[in-house]
PDB file of C-alpha atoms in Angstrom:
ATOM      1  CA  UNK A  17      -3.667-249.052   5.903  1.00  0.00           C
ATOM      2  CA  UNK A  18      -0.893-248.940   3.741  1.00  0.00           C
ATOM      3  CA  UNK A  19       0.264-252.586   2.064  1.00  0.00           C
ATOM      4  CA  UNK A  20       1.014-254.979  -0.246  1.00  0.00           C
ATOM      5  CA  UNK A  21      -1.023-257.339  -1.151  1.00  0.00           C
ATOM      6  CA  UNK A  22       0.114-261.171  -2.872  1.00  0.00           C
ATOM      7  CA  UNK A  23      -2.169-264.202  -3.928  1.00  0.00           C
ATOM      8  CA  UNK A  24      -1.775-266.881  -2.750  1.00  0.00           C
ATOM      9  CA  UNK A  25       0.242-267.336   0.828  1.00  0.00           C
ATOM     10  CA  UNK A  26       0.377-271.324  -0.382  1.00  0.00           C
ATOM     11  CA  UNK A  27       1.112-272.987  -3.732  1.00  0.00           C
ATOM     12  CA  UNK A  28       1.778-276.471  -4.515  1.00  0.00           C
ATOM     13  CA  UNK A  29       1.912-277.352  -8.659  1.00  0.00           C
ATOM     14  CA  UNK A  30       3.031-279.200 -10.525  1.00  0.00           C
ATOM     15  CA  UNK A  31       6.184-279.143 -13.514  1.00  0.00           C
ATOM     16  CA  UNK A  32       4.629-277.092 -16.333  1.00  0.00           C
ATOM     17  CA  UNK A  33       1.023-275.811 -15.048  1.00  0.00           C
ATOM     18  CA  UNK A  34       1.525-272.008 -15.890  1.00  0.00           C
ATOM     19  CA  UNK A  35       0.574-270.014 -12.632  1.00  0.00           C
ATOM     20  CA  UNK A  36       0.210-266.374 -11.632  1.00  0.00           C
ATOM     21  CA  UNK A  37       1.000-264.601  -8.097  1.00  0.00           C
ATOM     22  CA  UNK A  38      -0.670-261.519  -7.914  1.00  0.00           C
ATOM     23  CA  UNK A  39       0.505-258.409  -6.247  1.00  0.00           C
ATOM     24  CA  UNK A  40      -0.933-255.304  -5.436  1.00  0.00           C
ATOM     25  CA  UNK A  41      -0.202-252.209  -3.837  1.00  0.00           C
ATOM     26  CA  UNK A  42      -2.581-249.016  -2.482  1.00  0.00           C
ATOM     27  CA  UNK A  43       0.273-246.292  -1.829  1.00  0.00           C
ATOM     28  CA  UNK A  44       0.629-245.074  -5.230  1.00  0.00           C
ATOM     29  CA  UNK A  45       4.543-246.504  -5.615  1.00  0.00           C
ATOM     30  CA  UNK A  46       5.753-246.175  -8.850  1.00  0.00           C
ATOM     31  CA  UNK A  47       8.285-248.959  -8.254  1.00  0.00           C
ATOM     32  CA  UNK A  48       7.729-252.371  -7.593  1.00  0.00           C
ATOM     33  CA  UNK A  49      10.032-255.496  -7.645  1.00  0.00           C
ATOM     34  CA  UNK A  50       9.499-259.266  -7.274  1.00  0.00           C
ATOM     35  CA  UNK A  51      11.926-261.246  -5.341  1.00  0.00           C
ATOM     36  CA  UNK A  52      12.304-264.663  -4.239  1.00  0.00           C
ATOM     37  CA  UNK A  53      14.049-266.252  -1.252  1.00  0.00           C
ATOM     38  CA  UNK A  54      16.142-269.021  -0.590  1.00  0.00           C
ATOM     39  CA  UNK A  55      18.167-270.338   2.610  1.00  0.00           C
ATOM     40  CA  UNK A  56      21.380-269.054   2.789  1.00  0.00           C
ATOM     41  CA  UNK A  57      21.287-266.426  -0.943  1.00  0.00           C
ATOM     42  CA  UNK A  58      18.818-264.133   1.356  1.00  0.00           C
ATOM     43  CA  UNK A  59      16.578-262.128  -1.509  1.00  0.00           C
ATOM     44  CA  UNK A  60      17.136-261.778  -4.769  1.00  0.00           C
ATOM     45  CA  UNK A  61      15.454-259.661  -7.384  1.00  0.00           C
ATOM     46  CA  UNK A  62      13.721-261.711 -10.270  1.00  0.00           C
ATOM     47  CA  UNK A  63      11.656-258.721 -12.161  1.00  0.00           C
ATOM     48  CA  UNK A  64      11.157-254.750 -11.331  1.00  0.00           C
ATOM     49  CA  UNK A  65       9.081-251.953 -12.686  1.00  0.00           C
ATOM     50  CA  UNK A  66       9.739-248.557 -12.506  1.00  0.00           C
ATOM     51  CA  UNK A  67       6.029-247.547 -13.866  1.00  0.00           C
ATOM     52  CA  UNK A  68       3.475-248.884 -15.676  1.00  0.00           C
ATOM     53  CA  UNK A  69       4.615-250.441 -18.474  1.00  0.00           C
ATOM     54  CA  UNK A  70       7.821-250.611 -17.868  1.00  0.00           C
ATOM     55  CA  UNK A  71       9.305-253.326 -16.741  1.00  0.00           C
ATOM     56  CA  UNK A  72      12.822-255.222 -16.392  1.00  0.00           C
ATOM     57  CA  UNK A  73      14.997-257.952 -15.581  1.00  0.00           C
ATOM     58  CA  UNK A  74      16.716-258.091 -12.308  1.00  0.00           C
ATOM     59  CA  UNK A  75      19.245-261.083 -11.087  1.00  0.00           C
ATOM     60  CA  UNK A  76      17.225-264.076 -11.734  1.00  0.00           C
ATOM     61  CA  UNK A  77      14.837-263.623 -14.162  1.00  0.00           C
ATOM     62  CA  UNK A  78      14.845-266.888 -16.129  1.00  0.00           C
ATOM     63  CA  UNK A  79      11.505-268.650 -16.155  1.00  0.00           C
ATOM     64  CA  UNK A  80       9.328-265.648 -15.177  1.00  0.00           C
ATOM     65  CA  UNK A  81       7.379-263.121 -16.700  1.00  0.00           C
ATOM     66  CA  UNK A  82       5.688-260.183 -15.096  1.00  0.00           C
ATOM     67  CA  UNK A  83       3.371-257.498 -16.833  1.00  0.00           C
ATOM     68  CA  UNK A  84       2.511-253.682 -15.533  1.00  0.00           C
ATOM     69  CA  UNK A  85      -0.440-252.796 -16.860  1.00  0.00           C
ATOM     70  CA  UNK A  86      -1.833-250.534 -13.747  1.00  0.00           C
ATOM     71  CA  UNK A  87       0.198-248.905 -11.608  1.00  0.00           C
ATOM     72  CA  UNK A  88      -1.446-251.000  -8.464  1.00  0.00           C
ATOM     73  CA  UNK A  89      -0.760-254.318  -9.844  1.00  0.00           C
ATOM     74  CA  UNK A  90       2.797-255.916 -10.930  1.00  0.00           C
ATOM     75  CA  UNK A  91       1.510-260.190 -11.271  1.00  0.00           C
ATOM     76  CA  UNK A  92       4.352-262.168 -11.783  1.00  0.00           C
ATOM     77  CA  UNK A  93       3.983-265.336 -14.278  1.00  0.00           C
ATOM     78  CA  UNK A  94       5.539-268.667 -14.122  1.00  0.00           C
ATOM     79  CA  UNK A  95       4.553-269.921 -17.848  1.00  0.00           C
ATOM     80  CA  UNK A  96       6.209-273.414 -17.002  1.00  0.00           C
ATOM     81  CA  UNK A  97       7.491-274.098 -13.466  1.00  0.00           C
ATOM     82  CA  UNK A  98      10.041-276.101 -12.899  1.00  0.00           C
ATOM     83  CA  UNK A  99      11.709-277.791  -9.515  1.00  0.00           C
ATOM     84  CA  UNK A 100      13.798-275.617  -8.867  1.00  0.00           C
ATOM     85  CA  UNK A 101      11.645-272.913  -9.181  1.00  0.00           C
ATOM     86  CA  UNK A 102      10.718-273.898  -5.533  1.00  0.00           C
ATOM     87  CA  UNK A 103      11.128-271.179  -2.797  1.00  0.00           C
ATOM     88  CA  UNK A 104       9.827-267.744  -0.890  1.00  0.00           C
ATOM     89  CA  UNK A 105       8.505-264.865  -3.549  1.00  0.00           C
ATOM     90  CA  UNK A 106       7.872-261.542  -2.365  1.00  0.00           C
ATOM     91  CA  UNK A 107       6.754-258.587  -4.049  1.00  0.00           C
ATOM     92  CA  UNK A 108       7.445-254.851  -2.871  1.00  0.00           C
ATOM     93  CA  UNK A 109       7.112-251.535  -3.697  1.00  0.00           C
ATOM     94  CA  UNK A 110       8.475-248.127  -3.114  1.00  0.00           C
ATOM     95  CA  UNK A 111       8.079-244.636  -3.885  1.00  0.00           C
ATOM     96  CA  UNK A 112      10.220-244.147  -6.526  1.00  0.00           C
ATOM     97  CA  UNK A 113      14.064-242.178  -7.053  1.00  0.00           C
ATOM     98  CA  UNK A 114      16.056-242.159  -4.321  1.00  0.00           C
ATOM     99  CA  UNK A 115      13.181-242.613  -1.997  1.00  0.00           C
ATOM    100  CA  UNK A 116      13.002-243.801   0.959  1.00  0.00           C
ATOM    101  CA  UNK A 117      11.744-247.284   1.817  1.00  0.00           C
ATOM    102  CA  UNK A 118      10.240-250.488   0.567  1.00  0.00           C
ATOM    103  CA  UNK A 119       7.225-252.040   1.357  1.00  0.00           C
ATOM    104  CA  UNK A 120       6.761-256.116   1.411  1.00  0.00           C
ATOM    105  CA  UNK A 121       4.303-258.442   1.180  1.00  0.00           C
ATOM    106  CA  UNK A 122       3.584-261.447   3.102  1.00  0.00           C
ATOM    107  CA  UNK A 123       5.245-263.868   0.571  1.00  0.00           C
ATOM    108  CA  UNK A 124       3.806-266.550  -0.916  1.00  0.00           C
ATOM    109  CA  UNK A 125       5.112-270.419  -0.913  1.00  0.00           C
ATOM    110  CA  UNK A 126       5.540-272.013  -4.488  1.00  0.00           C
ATOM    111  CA  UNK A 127       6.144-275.609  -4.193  1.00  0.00           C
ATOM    112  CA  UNK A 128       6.234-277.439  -7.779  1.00  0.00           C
ATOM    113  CA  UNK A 129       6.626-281.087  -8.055  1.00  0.00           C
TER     114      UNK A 129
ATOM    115  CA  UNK B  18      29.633-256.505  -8.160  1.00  0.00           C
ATOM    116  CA  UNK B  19      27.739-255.146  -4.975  1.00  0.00           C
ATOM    117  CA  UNK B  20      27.271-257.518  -2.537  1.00  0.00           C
ATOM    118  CA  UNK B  21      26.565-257.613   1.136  1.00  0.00           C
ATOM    119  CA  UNK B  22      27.581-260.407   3.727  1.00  0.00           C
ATOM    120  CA  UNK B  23      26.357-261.351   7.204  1.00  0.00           C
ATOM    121  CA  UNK B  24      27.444-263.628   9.878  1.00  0.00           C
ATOM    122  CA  UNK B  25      25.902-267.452   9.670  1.00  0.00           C
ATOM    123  CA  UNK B  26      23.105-267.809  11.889  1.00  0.00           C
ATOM    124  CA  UNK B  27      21.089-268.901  14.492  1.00  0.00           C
ATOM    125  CA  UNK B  28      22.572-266.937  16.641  1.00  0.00           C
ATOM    126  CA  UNK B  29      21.371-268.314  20.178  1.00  0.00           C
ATOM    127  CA  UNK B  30      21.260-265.879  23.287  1.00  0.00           C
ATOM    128  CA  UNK B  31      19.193-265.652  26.297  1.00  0.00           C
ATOM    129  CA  UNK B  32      16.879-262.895  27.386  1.00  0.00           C
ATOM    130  CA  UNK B  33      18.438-259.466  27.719  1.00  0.00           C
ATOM    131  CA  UNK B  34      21.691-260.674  26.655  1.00  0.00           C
ATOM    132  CA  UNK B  35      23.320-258.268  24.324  1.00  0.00           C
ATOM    133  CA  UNK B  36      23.404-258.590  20.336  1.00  0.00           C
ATOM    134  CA  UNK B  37      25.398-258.047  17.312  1.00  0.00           C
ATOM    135  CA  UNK B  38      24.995-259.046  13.797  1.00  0.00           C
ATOM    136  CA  UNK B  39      27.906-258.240  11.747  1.00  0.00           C
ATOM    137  CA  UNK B  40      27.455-256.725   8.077  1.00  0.00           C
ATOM    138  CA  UNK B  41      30.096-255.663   5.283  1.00  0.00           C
ATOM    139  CA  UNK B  42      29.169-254.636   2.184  1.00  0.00           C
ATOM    140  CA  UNK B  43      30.958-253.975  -1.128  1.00  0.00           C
ATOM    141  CA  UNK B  44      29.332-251.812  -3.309  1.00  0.00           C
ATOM    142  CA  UNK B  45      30.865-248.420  -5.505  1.00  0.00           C
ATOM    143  CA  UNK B  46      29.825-245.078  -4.545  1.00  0.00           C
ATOM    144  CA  UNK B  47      27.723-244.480  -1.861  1.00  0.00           C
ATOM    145  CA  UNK B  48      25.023-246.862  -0.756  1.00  0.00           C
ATOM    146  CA  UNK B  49      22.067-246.497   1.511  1.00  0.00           C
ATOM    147  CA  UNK B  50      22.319-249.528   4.186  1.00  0.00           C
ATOM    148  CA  UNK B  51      19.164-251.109   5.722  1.00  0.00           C
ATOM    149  CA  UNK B  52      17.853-253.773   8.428  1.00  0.00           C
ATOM    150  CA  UNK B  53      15.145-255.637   7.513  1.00  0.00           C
ATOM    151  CA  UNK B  54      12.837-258.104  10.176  1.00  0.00           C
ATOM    152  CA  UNK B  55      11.006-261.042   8.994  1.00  0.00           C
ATOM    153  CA  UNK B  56       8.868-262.588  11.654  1.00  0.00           C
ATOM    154  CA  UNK B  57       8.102-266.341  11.608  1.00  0.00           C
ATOM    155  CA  UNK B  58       5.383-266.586   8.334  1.00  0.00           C
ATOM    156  CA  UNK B  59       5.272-262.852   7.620  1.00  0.00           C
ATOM    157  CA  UNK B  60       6.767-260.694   5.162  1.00  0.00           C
ATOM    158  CA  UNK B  61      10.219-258.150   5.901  1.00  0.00           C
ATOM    159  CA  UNK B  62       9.844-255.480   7.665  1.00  0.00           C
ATOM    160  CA  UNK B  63      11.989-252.275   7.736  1.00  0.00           C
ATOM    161  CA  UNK B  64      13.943-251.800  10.606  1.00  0.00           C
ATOM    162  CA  UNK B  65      16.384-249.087  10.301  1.00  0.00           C
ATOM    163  CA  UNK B  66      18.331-247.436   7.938  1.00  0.00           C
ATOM    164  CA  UNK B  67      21.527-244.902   6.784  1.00  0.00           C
ATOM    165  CA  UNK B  68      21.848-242.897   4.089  1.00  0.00           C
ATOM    166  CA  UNK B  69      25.446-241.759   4.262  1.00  0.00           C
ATOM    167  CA  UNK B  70      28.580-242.343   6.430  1.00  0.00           C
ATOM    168  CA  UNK B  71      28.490-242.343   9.859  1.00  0.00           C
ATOM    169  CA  UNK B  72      24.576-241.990  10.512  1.00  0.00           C
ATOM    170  CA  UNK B  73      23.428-243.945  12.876  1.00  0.00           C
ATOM    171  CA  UNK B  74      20.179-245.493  12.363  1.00  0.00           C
ATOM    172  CA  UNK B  75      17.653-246.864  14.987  1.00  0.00           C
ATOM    173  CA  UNK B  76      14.627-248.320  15.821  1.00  0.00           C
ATOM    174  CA  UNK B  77      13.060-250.277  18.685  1.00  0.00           C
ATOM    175  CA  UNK B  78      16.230-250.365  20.268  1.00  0.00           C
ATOM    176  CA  UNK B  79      18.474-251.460  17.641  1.00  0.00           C
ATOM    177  CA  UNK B  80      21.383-249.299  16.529  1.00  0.00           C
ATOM    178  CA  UNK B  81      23.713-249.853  13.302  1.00  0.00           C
ATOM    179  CA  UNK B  82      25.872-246.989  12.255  1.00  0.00           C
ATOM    180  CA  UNK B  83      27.255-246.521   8.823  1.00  0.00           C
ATOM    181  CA  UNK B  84      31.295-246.830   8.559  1.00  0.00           C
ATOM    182  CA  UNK B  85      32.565-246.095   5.806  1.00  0.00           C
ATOM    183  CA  UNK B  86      36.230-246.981   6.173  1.00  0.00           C
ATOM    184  CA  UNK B  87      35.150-250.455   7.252  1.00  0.00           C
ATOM    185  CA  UNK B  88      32.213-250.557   4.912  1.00  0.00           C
ATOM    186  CA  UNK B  89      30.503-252.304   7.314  1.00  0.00           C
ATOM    187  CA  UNK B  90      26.826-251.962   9.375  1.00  0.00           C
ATOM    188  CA  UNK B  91      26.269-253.841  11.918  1.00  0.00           C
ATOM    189  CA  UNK B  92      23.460-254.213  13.861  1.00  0.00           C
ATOM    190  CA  UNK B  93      23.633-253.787  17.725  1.00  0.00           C
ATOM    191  CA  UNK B  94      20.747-253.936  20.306  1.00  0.00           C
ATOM    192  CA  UNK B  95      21.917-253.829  24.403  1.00  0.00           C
ATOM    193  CA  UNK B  96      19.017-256.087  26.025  1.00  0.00           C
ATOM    194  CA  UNK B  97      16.635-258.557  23.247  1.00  0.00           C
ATOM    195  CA  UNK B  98      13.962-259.968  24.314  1.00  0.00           C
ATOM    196  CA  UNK B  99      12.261-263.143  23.300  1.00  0.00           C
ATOM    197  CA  UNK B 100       9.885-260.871  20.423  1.00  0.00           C
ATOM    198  CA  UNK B 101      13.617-260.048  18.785  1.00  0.00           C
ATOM    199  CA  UNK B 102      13.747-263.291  17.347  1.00  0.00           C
ATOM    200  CA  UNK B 103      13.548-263.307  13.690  1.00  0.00           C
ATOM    201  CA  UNK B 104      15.316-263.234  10.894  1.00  0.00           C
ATOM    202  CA  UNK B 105      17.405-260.220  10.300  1.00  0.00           C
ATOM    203  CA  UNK B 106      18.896-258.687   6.794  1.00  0.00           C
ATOM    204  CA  UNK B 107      21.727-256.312   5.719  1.00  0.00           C
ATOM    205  CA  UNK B 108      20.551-254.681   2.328  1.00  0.00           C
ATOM    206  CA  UNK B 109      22.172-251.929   0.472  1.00  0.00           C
ATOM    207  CA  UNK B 110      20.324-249.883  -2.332  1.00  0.00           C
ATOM    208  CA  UNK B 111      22.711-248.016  -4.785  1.00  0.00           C
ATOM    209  CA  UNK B 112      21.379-244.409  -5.713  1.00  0.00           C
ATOM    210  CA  UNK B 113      21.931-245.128  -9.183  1.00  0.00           C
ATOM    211  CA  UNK B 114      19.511-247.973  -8.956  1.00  0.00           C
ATOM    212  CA  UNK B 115      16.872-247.009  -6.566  1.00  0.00           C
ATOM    213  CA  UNK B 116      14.779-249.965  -7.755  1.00  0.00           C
ATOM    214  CA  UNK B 117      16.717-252.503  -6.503  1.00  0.00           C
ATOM    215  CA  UNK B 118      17.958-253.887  -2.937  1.00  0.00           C
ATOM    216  CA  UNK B 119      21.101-255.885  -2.617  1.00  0.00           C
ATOM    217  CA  UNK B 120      20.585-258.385   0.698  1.00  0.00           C
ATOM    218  CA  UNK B 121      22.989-260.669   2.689  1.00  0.00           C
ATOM    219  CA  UNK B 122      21.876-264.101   3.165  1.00  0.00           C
ATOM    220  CA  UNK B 123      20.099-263.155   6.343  1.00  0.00           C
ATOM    221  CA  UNK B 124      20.724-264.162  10.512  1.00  0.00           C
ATOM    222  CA  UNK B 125      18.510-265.885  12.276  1.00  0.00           C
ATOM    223  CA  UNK B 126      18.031-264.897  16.015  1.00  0.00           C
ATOM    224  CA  UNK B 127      16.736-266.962  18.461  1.00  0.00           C
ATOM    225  CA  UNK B 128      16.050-265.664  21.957  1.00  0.00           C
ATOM    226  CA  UNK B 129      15.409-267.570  25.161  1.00  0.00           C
ATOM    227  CA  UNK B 130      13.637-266.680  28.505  1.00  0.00           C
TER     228      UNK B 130
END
């Protein structure tokens, strides 16, 4: 079955415990994005890839890292979470140029206090 | 910049009422236009989607169809049914940057029996 895969669903930290969502992928998409999701801005990109090891910066990236290393796997880093930091990620993926459409995970839920 | 907005939510109806969730965009060139579904605790879903002016996309019952001169999508369905209710985005992907879609803040529908 074709998906996309994040770890963990839950998260509660706290302010400054460096974490890692996972993400992975088994359709062979040479893209994949991270975005997160808060009420009433709808989705908004933090980090994409366009292969492996190459990555960039999409609308929000500030306080994130994310690494490529295989093309099934795109984790996305939070070196020191903050507050506000608080919300809805999801990871997708896609096929690549002008392709078609884009696959989601289930989310996970980052709270940091 | 691109952007895409939707009408406020919930959006309340009964049981095989009719529906419409209005969706402009502004974006340069020409943008494919999506609906995403998220279900209560799950991740987005594709729903249906246009690639260029006035295709009409649909799925499951849903229509939108791409105008151009209103730069608009919105997303129509005749009779919903109490499974219809969700949360339901407007995206638009540019075809210059594939990697990246733009989303409206998102409607939530809630049906009644």
């Amino acid at each position: 079955e074709a998906q996309v895969t994040q770890n963990p669903r839950y998260l509660i930290t706290v302010t400054g415990k460096k974490l890692t969502v996972t993400c992975s992928q088994n359709m062979n998409h040479e893209y994949m994005s991270w975005y997160r999701q808060d009420p009433g801005l709808g989705l908004r990109q933090i980090y994409y890839s366009m292969n492996v090891e190459v990555t960039d910066k999409g609308d929000v990236p500030e306080g994130y890292k994310v690494s490529r290393k295989e093309k099934r796997n795109f984790p996305l880093i939070l070196e020191s979470p903050s507050p506000n930091q608080t919300s809805l990620y999801f990871c997708a993926s896609s096929l690549g140029q002008g392709a078609g459409e884009a696959f989601f995970g289930q989310g996970t839920r980052l709270t940091v206090v | 910049g691109d952007s895409v907005t939707q009408m406020e939510g919930p959006v309340t109806l009964s049981e095989e009422a009719f529906l419409t969730i209005n969706c402009t965009y502004t974006a340069t060139g020409y943008p494919s236009l999506f609906w995403y579904v998220q279900y209560p605790g799950e991740g987005l879903q594709l729903l249906l989607k246009a690639t260029k002016a006035d295709d009409k996309g649909s799925n499951k019952g849903f229509e939108a169809t791409y105008r151009k001169e209103t730069t608009s999508f919105h997303l129509e369905k005749g009779s919903v049914q109490v499974s219809d209710s969700a949360v339901y985005f407007c995206a638009l992907r540019r075809p210059d940057s594939s990697y990246k879609l733009i989303f409206g803040s998102g409607t939530r529908l809630l049906v009644r029996p």
